[in-house]
Coordinates of C-alpha atoms in Angstrom, one line a residue:
M18 CA 4.7 21.4 -14.2
K19 CA 2.4 24.3 -15.0
I20 CA -1.1 25.5 -14.1
G21 CA -3.7 23.2 -15.4
D22 CA -1.6 20.0 -15.3
H23 CA -3.1 16.9 -13.9
V24 CA -0.9 15.5 -11.1
I25 CA -0.7 12.8 -8.5
P26 CA 0.6 13.8 -5.0
F27 CA 2.6 11.2 -3.1
F28 CA 4.0 11.0 0.4
Q29 CA 7.3 9.2 -0.5
G30 CA 9.1 12.0 -2.3
E31 CA 11.8 11.8 -5.0
C32 CA 14.2 14.7 -5.2
G33 CA 16.2 13.0 -8.0
T34 CA 19.6 14.1 -6.8
C35 CA 20.3 12.4 -3.4
I36 CA 22.2 9.1 -3.2
C37 CA 19.0 7.1 -2.6
C38 CA 17.2 8.7 -5.6
R39 CA 20.2 7.9 -7.8
S40 CA 20.2 4.3 -6.7
Q41 CA 18.1 1.7 -8.5
K42 CA 18.0 -0.4 -5.3
T43 CA 15.6 1.8 -3.3
N44 CA 12.7 4.3 -3.6
L45 CA 13.7 6.1 -0.4
C46 CA 14.7 9.8 -0.6
Q47 CA 17.0 11.4 1.9
K48 CA 15.4 14.9 1.6
F49 CA 11.7 14.2 1.0
G50 CA 11.2 10.7 2.3
V51 CA 8.0 10.2 4.4
N52 CA 8.4 11.2 8.0
P53 CA 5.2 11.2 10.2
L54 CA 6.9 13.7 12.5
K55 CA 7.7 16.2 9.8
S56 CA 5.0 18.9 9.8
V57 CA 6.5 21.8 7.9
M58 CA 8.0 22.5 4.4
V59 CA 11.5 21.3 3.9
N60 CA 13.0 24.5 2.3
D61 CA 12.2 27.0 5.0
G62 CA 10.8 25.0 8.0
K63 CA 7.5 26.8 7.9
T64 CA 3.9 25.9 7.2
R65 CA 1.7 27.1 4.3
F66 CA -1.5 26.8 6.3
S67 CA -2.8 29.1 9.1
T68 CA -5.9 29.8 11.1
M69 CA -7.8 33.1 10.6
D70 CA -5.9 34.6 13.5
G71 CA -2.5 33.6 12.1
N72 CA -1.6 30.4 14.1
P73 CA 0.1 27.7 12.0
I74 CA -1.8 24.6 10.8
F75 CA 0.8 21.9 10.2
H76 CA 1.4 19.7 7.2
F77 CA 0.9 15.9 7.1
L78 CA 2.9 13.2 5.2
N79 CA 4.3 15.6 2.6
T80 CA 0.8 16.0 1.0
S81 CA -1.8 17.5 3.3
T82 CA -4.6 16.5 0.9
F83 CA -7.5 16.8 3.3
S84 CA -7.9 20.3 2.1
Q85 CA -9.4 22.2 -0.9
Y86 CA -6.0 23.7 -1.5
T87 CA -2.6 22.5 -0.5
V88 CA 1.1 23.2 -1.1
L89 CA 3.6 20.4 -1.8
D90 CA 7.3 20.2 -2.6
S91 CA 7.8 19.5 -6.3
A92 CA 9.5 16.3 -5.2
C93 CA 6.1 15.0 -4.0
V94 CA 3.9 15.6 -7.1
V95 CA 4.1 14.2 -10.6
K96 CA 2.4 15.1 -13.8
I97 CA 0.2 12.5 -15.5
D98 CA -1.7 12.2 -18.8
T99 CA -4.7 14.7 -18.8
K100 CA -6.9 11.9 -20.2
A101 CA -6.4 9.8 -17.0
P102 CA -9.6 9.9 -14.8
L103 CA -8.5 11.7 -11.6
E104 CA -11.0 9.8 -9.4
K105 CA -9.2 6.6 -10.1
M106 CA -5.7 8.1 -10.3
S107 CA -6.2 9.2 -6.7
L108 CA -5.7 5.5 -5.8
L109 CA -2.1 5.7 -6.9
S110 CA -1.1 8.2 -4.3
C111 CA -1.1 5.3 -1.8
G112 CA -2.9 2.0 -1.3
V113 CA -3.1 0.5 -4.8
S114 CA 0.4 1.6 -5.7
T115 CA 1.7 0.2 -2.4
G116 CA 0.1 -3.2 -2.9
V117 CA 0.8 -3.6 -6.6
G118 CA 4.3 -2.4 -6.2
A119 CA 4.9 -4.9 -3.4
A120 CA 4.0 -7.7 -5.8
W121 CA 5.9 -6.2 -8.8
N122 CA 8.9 -4.3 -7.5
V123 CA 9.6 -5.9 -4.1
A124 CA 8.6 -9.5 -4.3
N125 CA 8.9 -9.7 -8.1
V126 CA 6.1 -12.3 -8.2
Q127 CA 6.8 -14.9 -10.9
P128 CA 4.3 -16.6 -13.3
G129 CA 2.9 -19.8 -11.8
S130 CA 3.9 -19.0 -8.3
S131 CA 1.8 -19.1 -5.1
V132 CA 0.9 -16.1 -2.9
A133 CA -0.7 -15.6 0.5
I134 CA -2.1 -12.2 1.5
F135 CA -2.9 -11.5 5.1
G136 CA -5.4 -8.7 5.4
L137 CA -7.7 -7.9 2.5
G138 CA -8.1 -4.2 2.8
A139 CA -7.2 -1.9 -0.1
V140 CA -3.5 -2.7 0.1
G141 CA -4.0 -6.4 0.4
L142 CA -6.4 -6.6 -2.5
A143 CA -4.0 -4.4 -4.5
V144 CA -1.3 -7.1 -3.8
A145 CA -3.7 -9.7 -5.2
E146 CA -4.3 -7.6 -8.3
G147 CA -0.6 -7.2 -8.9
A148 CA 0.0 -10.9 -8.4
R149 CA -2.8 -11.7 -10.8
V150 CA -1.3 -9.5 -13.5
R151 CA 2.0 -11.2 -12.9
G152 CA 0.5 -14.7 -13.5
A153 CA 0.5 -16.2 -10.0
S154 CA -1.4 -19.5 -10.1
K155 CA -2.6 -19.6 -6.5
I156 CA -3.5 -16.5 -4.6
I157 CA -4.7 -17.1 -1.0
G158 CA -6.5 -14.4 0.9
V159 CA -6.6 -14.4 4.7
D160 CA -9.0 -12.2 6.6
I161 CA -11.4 -12.5 9.5
N162 CA -14.0 -10.4 7.6
P163 CA -15.8 -12.8 5.2
S164 CA -17.3 -9.8 3.3
K165 CA -13.8 -9.1 1.9
F166 CA -13.9 -12.4 0.0
F167 CA -16.4 -11.2 -2.5
K168 CA -14.2 -8.3 -3.4
G169 CA -11.2 -10.6 -3.5
K170 CA -12.6 -12.8 -6.2
A171 CA -12.8 -9.8 -8.5
V172 CA -9.1 -9.1 -8.2
G173 CA -7.9 -12.7 -8.7
I174 CA -7.9 -14.3 -5.2
T175 CA -8.4 -18.1 -5.8
E176 CA -8.8 -19.3 -2.2
F177 CA -9.9 -17.8 1.0
I178 CA -9.1 -18.6 4.6
N179 CA -10.9 -17.2 7.7
P180 CA -8.7 -17.9 10.7
K181 CA -11.9 -18.0 12.9
D182 CA -13.0 -21.1 11.0
L183 CA -9.8 -23.1 11.6
D184 CA -8.8 -25.4 14.4
V185 CA -5.1 -25.2 13.4
P186 CA -2.8 -22.2 12.9
V187 CA -3.2 -20.5 9.5
H188 CA 0.3 -21.3 8.4
E189 CA -0.4 -25.0 8.9
K190 CA -3.5 -24.8 6.8
I191 CA -1.6 -23.0 4.0
G192 CA 1.2 -25.5 4.2
A193 CA -1.2 -28.3 3.7
I194 CA -2.8 -26.9 0.6
T195 CA 0.4 -25.7 -1.0
E196 CA 2.8 -28.6 -0.6
G197 CA 4.8 -26.9 2.2
G198 CA 4.0 -23.2 1.9
V199 CA 3.7 -20.4 -0.6
D200 CA 6.4 -18.7 -2.5
Y201 CA 5.4 -15.2 -1.3
S202 CA 3.4 -13.9 1.6
F203 CA 2.3 -10.3 2.3
E204 CA 1.5 -9.0 5.7
C205 CA -1.0 -6.1 5.3
V206 CA -2.4 -5.8 8.8
G207 CA 0.1 -4.3 11.2
N208 CA -0.1 -7.1 13.8
L209 CA 2.9 -9.1 15.0
E210 CA 1.1 -12.4 15.4
V211 CA -0.2 -12.1 11.9
L212 CA 3.3 -11.3 10.7
R213 CA 4.6 -14.5 12.2
E214 CA 1.9 -16.5 10.6
A215 CA 2.7 -14.9 7.2
F216 CA 6.4 -15.7 7.7
L217 CA 5.7 -19.3 8.6
S218 CA 3.3 -19.8 5.7
T219 CA 6.1 -19.4 3.2
H220 CA 8.1 -22.4 1.9
T221 CA 11.4 -23.2 3.5
G222 CA 14.4 -22.6 1.2
W223 CA 13.0 -19.7 -0.7
G224 CA 9.9 -18.2 0.8
L225 CA 9.7 -14.4 0.9
T226 CA 7.5 -12.4 3.3
V227 CA 6.8 -8.7 2.5
L228 CA 5.9 -6.5 5.4
L229 CA 3.3 -3.8 4.4
G230 CA 1.2 -3.3 7.6
I231 CA 2.0 -0.3 9.9
H232 CA 3.0 -1.6 13.3
P233 CA 2.2 0.8 16.2
S234 CA 3.4 -1.7 18.8
P235 CA 6.9 -1.1 20.3
M236 CA 7.5 -4.9 20.2
L237 CA 10.2 -6.2 18.0
L238 CA 10.0 -8.9 15.2
P239 CA 8.5 -12.2 16.5
L240 CA 11.3 -14.2 15.0
H241 CA 14.3 -16.1 16.2
P242 CA 17.5 -15.4 14.2
M243 CA 18.0 -19.2 13.7
E244 CA 14.7 -19.4 11.8
L245 CA 16.2 -17.4 9.0
F246 CA 18.7 -20.2 8.4
N247 CA 15.9 -22.2 6.9
G248 CA 16.0 -20.0 3.8
R249 CA 12.9 -17.9 4.5
Q250 CA 13.4 -14.1 4.0
I251 CA 11.5 -11.1 5.3
V252 CA 11.6 -7.6 3.9
G253 CA 9.7 -4.3 4.4
S254 CA 8.3 -2.1 1.7
I255 CA 7.1 1.5 1.5
F256 CA 5.0 2.8 -1.3
G257 CA 5.5 -0.5 -3.1
G258 CA 9.1 0.3 -4.1
F259 CA 7.8 2.9 -6.6
K260 CA 9.8 6.0 -7.3
G261 CA 7.0 8.5 -7.5
K262 CA 8.3 11.0 -10.1
T263 CA 10.1 8.4 -12.2
Q264 CA 7.6 5.5 -12.2
L265 CA 4.0 6.7 -11.4
P266 CA 3.3 8.1 -14.8
K267 CA 3.8 4.7 -16.4
L268 CA 1.7 3.1 -13.7
A269 CA -1.1 5.5 -14.6
E270 CA -0.8 4.6 -18.2
Q271 CA -1.1 0.9 -17.3
C272 CA -4.3 1.6 -15.4
M273 CA -5.7 3.6 -18.4
C274 CA -5.0 0.7 -20.8
G275 CA -6.6 -1.9 -18.6
T276 CA -3.5 -3.7 -17.3
L277 CA -4.7 -3.0 -13.8
N278 CA -8.3 -3.0 -12.8
L279 CA -9.1 -0.1 -10.4
D280 CA -12.9 -0.4 -10.5
E281 CA -13.2 -2.5 -7.3
F282 CA -11.2 -0.2 -5.0
I283 CA -13.5 2.9 -4.7
T284 CA -16.4 1.5 -2.7
H285 CA -17.9 4.8 -1.4
E286 CA -18.1 8.5 -2.4
L287 CA -19.0 11.2 0.1
P288 CA -18.9 15.0 0.4
F289 CA -15.8 16.3 2.2
H290 CA -17.8 17.4 5.3
N291 CA -18.6 13.8 5.9
I292 CA -15.0 12.8 6.2
N293 CA -15.5 11.4 9.7
E294 CA -18.1 9.0 8.3
A295 CA -15.6 7.9 5.7
F296 CA -13.1 7.1 8.4
Q297 CA -15.8 5.1 10.3
L298 CA -16.5 3.0 7.2
L299 CA -12.8 2.1 7.1
I300 CA -12.6 1.3 10.8
E301 CA -15.7 -1.0 10.5
G302 CA -14.2 -2.8 7.4
K303 CA -17.1 -1.7 5.2
S304 CA -15.0 0.4 2.8
L305 CA -11.8 0.0 0.8
R306 CA -11.4 3.6 -0.4
C307 CA -13.9 6.4 -0.1
L308 CA -13.6 9.2 -2.6
L309 CA -14.2 12.6 -0.9
H310 CA -15.6 15.4 -3.1
L311 CA -14.2 18.8 -2.2

């Protein structure tokens, strides 16, 4: 990389040399994998930010992008085509790449299959976009915010379920409209009760649940081991299984040529000094992604 290049920063680094980076089975990286507790640069254990009086300001998630200037390890940034619109390419640092990758790389959604997505934020809607591109015939969106359904239609969701409108568990409703359950479900909320509903909404024998939501609770998985004998599977995913340096440039090209539609994901644009307002829009479910102008 050189001065003037257009790049995408990403939190799940790829050094290219560790045993994980050399494996095609994972996108983890032993040296630069995401670690919320890591707050310094890997090479020297120091920060690149400081206050006016010299006290350190710590890094966040390998990127520290809420800043006009930042310093990243080369494993956490990749060069893309200079013709790619940077506003939309910012979505590939997280969010859209996480959801699309979960459908493509982790679940490997097949043409004609059925999908249920629990939580229709940016990640959940990106799952829908990925499933649409892969040719899924039934894409069910589950959310308690009915305003998300309008956005969902634009990215391929075919049916919507609001749990508040049901008098039966969500998985029973999904089972009734899919002849026993969907082929793939995606949990994008970070709630254990929702995770169980997503798991039970898949078909016995082959159903796959992909865990995408961040779970702050110390509670363990809400499953009994014997339930796995019915053939359902559950797997976690980070960054949609994408290897950042190896695969993001091609994903950017696919967005440029129209394979993926990114137009629906940037719902707001604000100046950087209104960043707290941007967070509030997310908290209130009014925004998918807010572009901050530095």
